[in-house]
Short mmCIF file of C-alpha atoms in Angstrom, two decimals:
data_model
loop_
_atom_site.label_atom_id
_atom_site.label_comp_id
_atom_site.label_asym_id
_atom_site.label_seq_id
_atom_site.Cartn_x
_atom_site.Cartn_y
_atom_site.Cartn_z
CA UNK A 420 112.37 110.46 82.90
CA UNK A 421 114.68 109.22 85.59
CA UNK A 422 118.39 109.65 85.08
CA UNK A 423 119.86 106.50 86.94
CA UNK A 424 123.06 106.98 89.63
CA UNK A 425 125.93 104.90 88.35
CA UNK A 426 127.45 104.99 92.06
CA UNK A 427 126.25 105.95 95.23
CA UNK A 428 128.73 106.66 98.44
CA UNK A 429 128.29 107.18 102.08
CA UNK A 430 130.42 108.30 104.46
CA UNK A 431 133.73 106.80 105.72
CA UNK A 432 132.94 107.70 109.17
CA UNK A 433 129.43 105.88 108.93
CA UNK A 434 129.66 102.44 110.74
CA UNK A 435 128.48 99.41 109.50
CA UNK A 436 125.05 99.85 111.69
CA UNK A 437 123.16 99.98 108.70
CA UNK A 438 122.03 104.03 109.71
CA UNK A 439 123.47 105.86 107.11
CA UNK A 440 122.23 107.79 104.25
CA UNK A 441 123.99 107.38 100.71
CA UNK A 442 124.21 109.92 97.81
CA UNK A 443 124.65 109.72 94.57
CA UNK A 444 124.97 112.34 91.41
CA UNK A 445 123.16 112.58 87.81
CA UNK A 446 123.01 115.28 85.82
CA UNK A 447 122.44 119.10 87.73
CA UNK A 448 120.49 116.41 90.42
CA UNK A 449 121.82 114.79 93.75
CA UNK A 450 119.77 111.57 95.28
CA UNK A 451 119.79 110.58 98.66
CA UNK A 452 118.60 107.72 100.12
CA UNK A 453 118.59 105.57 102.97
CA UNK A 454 120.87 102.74 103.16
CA UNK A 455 118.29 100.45 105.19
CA UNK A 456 115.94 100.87 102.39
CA UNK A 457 117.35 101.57 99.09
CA UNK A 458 113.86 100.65 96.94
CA UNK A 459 112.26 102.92 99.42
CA UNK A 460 112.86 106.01 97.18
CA UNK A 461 115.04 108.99 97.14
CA UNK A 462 115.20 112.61 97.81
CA UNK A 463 116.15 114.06 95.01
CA UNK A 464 117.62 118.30 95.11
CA UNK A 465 119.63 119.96 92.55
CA UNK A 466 122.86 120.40 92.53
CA UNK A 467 123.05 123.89 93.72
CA UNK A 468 120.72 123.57 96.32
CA UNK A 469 122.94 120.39 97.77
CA UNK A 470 125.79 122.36 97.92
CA UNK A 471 124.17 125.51 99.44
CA UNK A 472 123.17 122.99 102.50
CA UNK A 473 126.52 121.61 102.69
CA UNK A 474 128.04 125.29 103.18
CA UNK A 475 125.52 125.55 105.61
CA UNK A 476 126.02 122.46 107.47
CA UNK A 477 130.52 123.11 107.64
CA UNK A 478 129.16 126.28 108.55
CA UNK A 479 127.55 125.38 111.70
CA UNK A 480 124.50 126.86 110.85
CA UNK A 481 122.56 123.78 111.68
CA UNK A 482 123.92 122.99 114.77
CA UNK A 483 122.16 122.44 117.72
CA UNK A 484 122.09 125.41 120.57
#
């Protein structure tokens, strides 16, 4: 069953380009999808595992050398 995303955000620092990525929350899920295609699909990760890659990313630990 899909759980449907009642609103999906992007970044205030993304321009109007039309390269950004939005996300949006259901239930112990986060979607993300790609603004230049929203029908295209979504990856979908659960909540935990979002948040672990956010620590990561604030953390630098994706950053390039």
């Amino acid at each position: 069953m899909s759980m449907q995303v009642s609103e999906w955000k992007k970044s205030r620092h993304s321009g109007n380009g039309g390269n950004c990525v939005e996300v949006g929350l259901t239930p112990g899920l986060v979607r993300v999808r790609d603004t230049k295609d929203r029908e295209g699909g979504t990856l979908t990760v659960p909540t935990a595992a979002w948040s672990a890659f956010l620590t990561g990313v604030k953390a630098g630990e994706f950053d390039l050398p």
